Every structure is written in C-alpha cells, then in structure tokens.
Amino acid sequence: MSAGDTRIEVITEEVEFIKRNLCDKVEGVEILGCHAKLITFILTKTEYRKLTVSLQFLENYPFVPIHVELKSKVIPHEVLQQVCKICEKQLSTQLGCKQVLFLARFLKKFLDESPLLPCKDELMKAKSEFLEEGVDEMTVKQKTGRIVVEAKQSDYYYKEREVCTETSRLPNHQIFGAGLCEKPSVNDLPNL
C-alpha cells in the first residue's frame, strides 16, 4: 500500500466520521457539503456571529494543516483573515491527527467568546474618528462584551461603559448611549 493510498483512506475515514457526527458534536453546525475534496459547513452562534467554513485536504494531510477558508456576511474580511491565521497556528498542533472536528470546536469556542467580533470595524472607526490619541481611551474586552470609553475635553470628563451581552443588538444599533459627563467642581479649578 502506498502513502497516497493511506492518505486517501485517512481522508475517507475522516469525511465519513464528519458526515455522521459533526452536527452532534458541535452545536450550531449545518453541513453544506462533505466530500474528500472539500468540506463546507455553516457555524452559527447568532445571526451576526455566523461563519461559512470551507476546508480542503492538502497533499500531505494529515501531516500538514488542512486549508481553511472563512466567509461571513457580517464579519469583516480582514478579521476573517486574522482568524484563518489563528486557525493555521492551532492546526499545527494537530499534525498527524484528524483536524476537522478539532477546528470546528475551536471556531465554535471562538464565536462563543467573541460577542463584539461583528462590530470590530465600527469600534475601530469610532476610536480613530472620535477619540484623541494619547488623551482619550477605549478599552474593548472581547470575552465579556464590555466596551469602556473615557474622553476628556477642556474641563470635561466623559466615561461610558457598555456591556453587549447579545450581538443581535449589533452592528445596526447605536452602541454608546448616555454616559457620565462631569465638569470639575469649582474647588478643583485652578485659581486665575
């Protein structure tokens, strides 16, 4: 038996396993196609956290990472490219093993822990357009869905805290509402 035959057997076995088990083992998966050349499935957390995942078995699979392509109607292309790089890094720890189920679980966990992922572009745009570098600050805590903005202008200080627990509010809704805007007390002002 040649190395090519062994590779084909490994891929065939994994494809059959994925056809039978992926939907049961990873919540939110819908298989679109599962063949030796290409596996495609949709992974859904919410309407806005939804990925189409396409996987191709490369020539030396499973001793090289499976090729990953991600698509989304909401998540920006640049973010998807970054996630693909993270996937490649994670898959490099699984060389010699079946990788499809591992990757599906990894991406599911990634979607679960990234409630602000669909609005990353809007957050970065808001930061660059409205906040003064070195003076104002925006802190984004991806896993908890927390955004904290602190802005200072003249004698005023503005602090806003938002917690986005469900991305269905985003990206088509206003993120920031009324925050705490304070002017220093007369006692805090310098004597003129």
PDB file of C-alpha atoms in Angstrom:
ATOM      1  CA  MET A   1       0.000   0.000   0.000  1.00  0.00           C
ATOM      2  CA  SER A   2       1.453   3.389  -0.998  1.00  0.00           C
ATOM      3  CA  ALA A   3       1.499   6.617   1.011  1.00  0.00           C
ATOM      4  CA  GLY A   4      -1.127   8.019  -1.390  1.00  0.00           C
ATOM      5  CA  ASP A   5      -3.489   5.130  -0.626  1.00  0.00           C
ATOM      6  CA  THR A   6      -3.008   5.663   3.112  1.00  0.00           C
ATOM      7  CA  ARG A   7      -3.727   9.377   2.707  1.00  0.00           C
ATOM      8  CA  ILE A   8      -6.928   8.630   0.789  1.00  0.00           C
ATOM      9  CA  GLU A   9      -8.016   6.154   3.467  1.00  0.00           C
ATOM     10  CA  VAL A  10      -7.378   8.687   6.241  1.00  0.00           C
ATOM     11  CA  ILE A  11      -9.353  11.373   4.397  1.00  0.00           C
ATOM     12  CA  THR A  12     -12.206   8.988   3.525  1.00  0.00           C
ATOM     13  CA  GLU A  13     -12.442   7.831   7.145  1.00  0.00           C
ATOM     14  CA  GLU A  14     -12.475  11.426   8.419  1.00  0.00           C
ATOM     15  CA  VAL A  15     -15.087  12.526   5.860  1.00  0.00           C
ATOM     16  CA  GLU A  16     -17.393   9.663   6.863  1.00  0.00           C
ATOM     17  CA  PHE A  17     -16.898  10.495  10.562  1.00  0.00           C
ATOM     18  CA  ILE A  18     -17.715  14.167   9.907  1.00  0.00           C
ATOM     19  CA  LYS A  19     -20.849  13.296   7.894  1.00  0.00           C
ATOM     20  CA  ARG A  20     -22.148  11.155  10.754  1.00  0.00           C
ATOM     21  CA  ASN A  21     -21.010  13.117  13.807  1.00  0.00           C
ATOM     22  CA  LEU A  22     -20.158  16.794  13.268  1.00  0.00           C
ATOM     23  CA  CYS A  23     -23.668  18.160  13.859  1.00  0.00           C
ATOM     24  CA  ASP A  24     -23.987  16.135  17.085  1.00  0.00           C
ATOM     25  CA  LYS A  25     -20.538  17.021  18.414  1.00  0.00           C
ATOM     26  CA  VAL A  26     -20.564  20.776  17.663  1.00  0.00           C
ATOM     27  CA  GLU A  27     -23.669  22.830  18.383  1.00  0.00           C
ATOM     28  CA  GLY A  28     -24.783  25.237  15.678  1.00  0.00           C
ATOM     29  CA  VAL A  29     -23.282  23.374  12.696  1.00  0.00           C
ATOM     30  CA  GLU A  30     -25.072  22.819   9.403  1.00  0.00           C
ATOM     31  CA  ILE A  31     -23.147  20.728   6.872  1.00  0.00           C
ATOM     32  CA  LEU A  32     -23.437  22.045   3.321  1.00  0.00           C
ATOM     33  CA  GLY A  33     -21.096  19.562   1.675  1.00  0.00           C
ATOM     34  CA  CYS A  34     -18.796  16.822   2.868  1.00  0.00           C
ATOM     35  CA  HIS A  35     -16.535  15.225   0.272  1.00  0.00           C
ATOM     36  CA  ALA A  36     -12.912  14.125   0.003  1.00  0.00           C
ATOM     37  CA  LYS A  37     -12.022  17.306  -1.903  1.00  0.00           C
ATOM     38  CA  LEU A  38     -13.959  19.845   0.162  1.00  0.00           C
ATOM     39  CA  ILE A  39     -15.881  20.048   3.419  1.00  0.00           C
ATOM     40  CA  THR A  40     -18.177  23.049   3.844  1.00  0.00           C
ATOM     41  CA  PHE A  41     -20.342  23.878   6.823  1.00  0.00           C
ATOM     42  CA  ILE A  42     -22.034  26.866   8.448  1.00  0.00           C
ATOM     43  CA  LEU A  43     -21.274  27.563  12.089  1.00  0.00           C
ATOM     44  CA  THR A  44     -23.865  29.774  13.788  1.00  0.00           C
ATOM     45  CA  LYS A  45     -23.839  31.376  17.225  1.00  0.00           C
ATOM     46  CA  THR A  46     -26.236  34.256  16.463  1.00  0.00           C
ATOM     47  CA  GLU A  47     -27.483  35.990  13.336  1.00  0.00           C
ATOM     48  CA  TYR A  48     -24.390  38.229  13.437  1.00  0.00           C
ATOM     49  CA  ARG A  49     -21.860  35.632  14.552  1.00  0.00           C
ATOM     50  CA  LYS A  50     -22.123  33.203  11.673  1.00  0.00           C
ATOM     51  CA  LEU A  51     -19.288  31.684   9.622  1.00  0.00           C
ATOM     52  CA  THR A  52     -19.206  29.617   6.466  1.00  0.00           C
ATOM     53  CA  VAL A  53     -16.207  27.309   6.794  1.00  0.00           C
ATOM     54  CA  SER A  54     -14.613  25.607   3.778  1.00  0.00           C
ATOM     55  CA  LEU A  55     -11.852  23.052   4.331  1.00  0.00           C
ATOM     56  CA  GLN A  56      -9.600  21.398   1.767  1.00  0.00           C
ATOM     57  CA  PHE A  57      -7.318  18.454   2.373  1.00  0.00           C
ATOM     58  CA  LEU A  58      -3.817  19.313   1.151  1.00  0.00           C
ATOM     59  CA  GLU A  59      -1.377  16.871  -0.472  1.00  0.00           C
ATOM     60  CA  ASN A  60       0.343  15.652   2.718  1.00  0.00           C
ATOM     61  CA  TYR A  61      -2.707  15.715   5.004  1.00  0.00           C
ATOM     62  CA  PRO A  62      -2.807  14.941   7.975  1.00  0.00           C
ATOM     63  CA  PHE A  63       0.886  15.872   8.315  1.00  0.00           C
ATOM     64  CA  VAL A  64       0.163  19.431   7.160  1.00  0.00           C
ATOM     65  CA  PRO A  65      -2.692  21.642   8.368  1.00  0.00           C
ATOM     66  CA  ILE A  66      -5.949  21.449   6.456  1.00  0.00           C
ATOM     67  CA  HIS A  67      -6.574  24.538   4.270  1.00  0.00           C
ATOM     68  CA  VAL A  68      -9.150  26.855   5.892  1.00  0.00           C
ATOM     69  CA  GLU A  69     -11.303  29.482   4.191  1.00  0.00           C
ATOM     70  CA  LEU A  70     -13.828  31.528   6.161  1.00  0.00           C
ATOM     71  CA  LYS A  71     -16.682  33.666   4.854  1.00  0.00           C
ATOM     72  CA  SER A  72     -19.252  35.841   6.584  1.00  0.00           C
ATOM     73  CA  LYS A  73     -21.823  38.424   5.544  1.00  0.00           C
ATOM     74  CA  VAL A  74     -21.210  40.471   8.708  1.00  0.00           C
ATOM     75  CA  ILE A  75     -17.687  39.840   9.983  1.00  0.00           C
ATOM     76  CA  PRO A  76     -15.117  41.956   8.097  1.00  0.00           C
ATOM     77  CA  HIS A  77     -12.796  40.234   5.609  1.00  0.00           C
ATOM     78  CA  GLU A  78      -9.663  41.440   7.438  1.00  0.00           C
ATOM     79  CA  VAL A  79     -10.914  39.893  10.673  1.00  0.00           C
ATOM     80  CA  LEU A  80     -11.650  36.612   8.867  1.00  0.00           C
ATOM     81  CA  GLN A  81      -8.082  36.581   7.509  1.00  0.00           C
ATOM     82  CA  GLN A  82      -6.723  37.046  11.041  1.00  0.00           C
ATOM     83  CA  VAL A  83      -8.939  34.214  12.287  1.00  0.00           C
ATOM     84  CA  CYS A  84      -7.647  31.970   9.451  1.00  0.00           C
ATOM     85  CA  LYS A  85      -4.076  32.626  10.631  1.00  0.00           C
ATOM     86  CA  ILE A  86      -5.060  31.725  14.186  1.00  0.00           C
ATOM     87  CA  CYS A  87      -6.670  28.525  12.848  1.00  0.00           C
ATOM     88  CA  GLU A  88      -3.476  27.574  10.986  1.00  0.00           C
ATOM     89  CA  LYS A  89      -1.487  28.061  14.177  1.00  0.00           C
ATOM     90  CA  GLN A  90      -3.929  25.921  16.169  1.00  0.00           C
ATOM     91  CA  LEU A  91      -3.987  23.220  13.484  1.00  0.00           C
ATOM     92  CA  SER A  92      -0.193  22.990  13.521  1.00  0.00           C
ATOM     93  CA  THR A  93      -0.574  21.420  16.990  1.00  0.00           C
ATOM     94  CA  GLN A  94      -2.741  18.662  15.457  1.00  0.00           C
ATOM     95  CA  LEU A  95      -0.398  17.401  12.727  1.00  0.00           C
ATOM     96  CA  GLY A  96      -0.774  13.664  12.204  1.00  0.00           C
ATOM     97  CA  CYS A  97      -4.301  13.733  13.678  1.00  0.00           C
ATOM     98  CA  LYS A  98      -7.783  14.304  12.322  1.00  0.00           C
ATOM     99  CA  GLN A  99      -8.267  18.062  12.165  1.00  0.00           C
ATOM    100  CA  VAL A 100     -11.823  18.842  11.035  1.00  0.00           C
ATOM    101  CA  LEU A 101     -13.618  18.207  14.347  1.00  0.00           C
ATOM    102  CA  PHE A 102     -10.821  19.963  16.259  1.00  0.00           C
ATOM    103  CA  LEU A 103     -11.159  23.030  14.009  1.00  0.00           C
ATOM    104  CA  ALA A 104     -14.968  23.114  14.213  1.00  0.00           C
ATOM    105  CA  ARG A 105     -14.786  23.033  18.027  1.00  0.00           C
ATOM    106  CA  PHE A 106     -12.098  25.715  18.051  1.00  0.00           C
ATOM    107  CA  LEU A 107     -14.153  28.025  15.802  1.00  0.00           C
ATOM    108  CA  LYS A 108     -17.301  27.400  17.869  1.00  0.00           C
ATOM    109  CA  LYS A 109     -15.449  28.400  21.042  1.00  0.00           C
ATOM    110  CA  PHE A 110     -14.019  31.421  19.237  1.00  0.00           C
ATOM    111  CA  LEU A 111     -17.519  32.583  18.221  1.00  0.00           C
ATOM    112  CA  ASP A 112     -18.851  31.930  21.732  1.00  0.00           C
ATOM    113  CA  GLU A 113     -16.098  34.050  23.291  1.00  0.00           C
ATOM    114  CA  SER A 114     -16.228  36.923  20.774  1.00  0.00           C
ATOM    115  CA  PRO A 115     -19.520  38.805  21.115  1.00  0.00           C
ATOM    116  CA  LEU A 116     -18.039  42.012  19.650  1.00  0.00           C
ATOM    117  CA  LEU A 117     -16.489  40.365  16.591  1.00  0.00           C
ATOM    118  CA  PRO A 118     -19.101  41.596  14.076  1.00  0.00           C
ATOM    119  CA  CYS A 119     -18.647  45.241  15.070  1.00  0.00           C
ATOM    120  CA  LYS A 120     -14.849  45.364  15.230  1.00  0.00           C
ATOM    121  CA  ASP A 121     -14.659  47.719  12.220  1.00  0.00           C
ATOM    122  CA  GLU A 122     -17.184  50.115  13.744  1.00  0.00           C
ATOM    123  CA  LEU A 123     -15.342  50.165  17.054  1.00  0.00           C
ATOM    124  CA  MET A 124     -12.000  50.890  15.391  1.00  0.00           C
ATOM    125  CA  LYS A 125     -13.601  53.600  13.225  1.00  0.00           C
ATOM    126  CA  ALA A 126     -15.194  55.212  16.290  1.00  0.00           C
ATOM    127  CA  LYS A 127     -11.872  55.090  18.086  1.00  0.00           C
ATOM    128  CA  SER A 128      -9.979  56.738  15.224  1.00  0.00           C
ATOM    129  CA  GLU A 129     -12.620  59.378  14.404  1.00  0.00           C
ATOM    130  CA  PHE A 130     -13.900  60.451  17.803  1.00  0.00           C
ATOM    131  CA  LEU A 131     -11.145  59.823  20.297  1.00  0.00           C
ATOM    132  CA  GLU A 132      -7.956  61.849  20.560  1.00  0.00           C
ATOM    133  CA  GLU A 133      -4.889  59.626  20.606  1.00  0.00           C
ATOM    134  CA  GLY A 134      -2.911  59.846  23.839  1.00  0.00           C
ATOM    135  CA  VAL A 135      -5.746  61.646  25.675  1.00  0.00           C
ATOM    136  CA  ASP A 136      -8.880  59.555  25.244  1.00  0.00           C
ATOM    137  CA  GLU A 137      -9.104  55.828  25.714  1.00  0.00           C
ATOM    138  CA  MET A 138     -11.261  52.934  24.519  1.00  0.00           C
ATOM    139  CA  THR A 139     -10.941  49.542  26.134  1.00  0.00           C
ATOM    140  CA  VAL A 140     -12.612  46.549  24.493  1.00  0.00           C
ATOM    141  CA  LYS A 141     -12.925  43.297  26.432  1.00  0.00           C
ATOM    142  CA  GLN A 142     -13.959  40.779  23.792  1.00  0.00           C
ATOM    143  CA  LYS A 143     -14.862  37.814  26.024  1.00  0.00           C
ATOM    144  CA  THR A 144     -17.181  39.800  28.290  1.00  0.00           C
ATOM    145  CA  GLY A 145     -18.555  42.074  25.562  1.00  0.00           C
ATOM    146  CA  ARG A 146     -17.522  45.150  27.546  1.00  0.00           C
ATOM    147  CA  ILE A 147     -16.591  48.482  25.985  1.00  0.00           C
ATOM    148  CA  VAL A 148     -15.273  51.334  28.129  1.00  0.00           C
ATOM    149  CA  VAL A 149     -14.710  54.788  26.640  1.00  0.00           C
ATOM    150  CA  GLU A 150     -13.037  57.618  28.524  1.00  0.00           C
ATOM    151  CA  ALA A 151     -12.854  61.006  26.824  1.00  0.00           C
ATOM    152  CA  LYS A 152     -11.539  64.337  28.081  1.00  0.00           C
ATOM    153  CA  GLN A 153     -12.139  67.760  26.569  1.00  0.00           C
ATOM    154  CA  SER A 154     -11.227  71.022  28.288  1.00  0.00           C
ATOM    155  CA  ASP A 155     -12.661  70.760  31.802  1.00  0.00           C
ATOM    156  CA  TYR A 156     -14.991  67.895  30.951  1.00  0.00           C
ATOM    157  CA  TYR A 157     -14.543  64.202  31.512  1.00  0.00           C
ATOM    158  CA  TYR A 158     -16.812  61.597  29.910  1.00  0.00           C
ATOM    159  CA  LYS A 159     -16.893  57.931  30.798  1.00  0.00           C
ATOM    160  CA  GLU A 160     -19.162  55.389  29.139  1.00  0.00           C
ATOM    161  CA  ARG A 161     -19.467  51.709  29.928  1.00  0.00           C
ATOM    162  CA  GLU A 162     -21.394  49.378  27.655  1.00  0.00           C
ATOM    163  CA  VAL A 163     -21.866  45.674  28.058  1.00  0.00           C
ATOM    164  CA  CYS A 164     -23.120  43.923  24.954  1.00  0.00           C
ATOM    165  CA  THR A 165     -24.335  40.530  26.076  1.00  0.00           C
ATOM    166  CA  GLU A 166     -26.062  39.605  22.828  1.00  0.00           C
ATOM    167  CA  THR A 167     -24.750  40.647  19.452  1.00  0.00           C
ATOM    168  CA  SER A 168     -28.236  40.766  17.968  1.00  0.00           C
ATOM    169  CA  ARG A 169     -28.142  44.435  19.058  1.00  0.00           C
ATOM    170  CA  LEU A 170     -25.144  44.958  16.825  1.00  0.00           C
ATOM    171  CA  PRO A 171     -23.942  46.152  14.360  1.00  0.00           C
ATOM    172  CA  ASN A 172     -27.053  48.067  13.243  1.00  0.00           C
ATOM    173  CA  HIS A 173     -27.762  49.807  16.544  1.00  0.00           C
ATOM    174  CA  GLN A 174     -26.138  52.610  18.445  1.00  0.00           C
ATOM    175  CA  ILE A 175     -23.583  51.225  20.847  1.00  0.00           C
ATOM    176  CA  PHE A 176     -22.986  54.190  23.097  1.00  0.00           C
ATOM    177  CA  GLY A 177     -25.759  55.928  24.957  1.00  0.00           C
ATOM    178  CA  ALA A 178     -25.624  58.469  27.725  1.00  0.00           C
ATOM    179  CA  GLY A 179     -22.579  58.186  29.881  1.00  0.00           C
ATOM    180  CA  LEU A 180     -21.208  60.035  32.829  1.00  0.00           C
ATOM    181  CA  CYS A 181     -20.141  63.539  31.828  1.00  0.00           C
ATOM    182  CA  GLU A 182     -18.663  65.623  34.597  1.00  0.00           C
ATOM    183  CA  LYS A 183     -17.251  69.072  34.926  1.00  0.00           C
ATOM    184  CA  PRO A 184     -14.806  69.519  37.757  1.00  0.00           C
ATOM    185  CA  SER A 185     -16.181  71.300  40.799  1.00  0.00           C
ATOM    186  CA  VAL A 186     -15.317  74.943  41.363  1.00  0.00           C
ATOM    187  CA  ASN A 187     -12.960  73.852  44.151  1.00  0.00           C
ATOM    188  CA  ASP A 188     -10.965  71.729  41.661  1.00  0.00           C
ATOM    189  CA  LEU A 189     -10.427  74.581  39.180  1.00  0.00           C
ATOM    190  CA  PRO A 190      -7.079  76.397  39.316  1.00  0.00           C
ATOM    191  CA  ASN A 191      -7.077  79.936  40.697  1.00  0.00           C
ATOM    192  CA  LEU A 192      -6.893  82.504  37.908  1.00  0.00           C
TER     193      LEU A 192
END
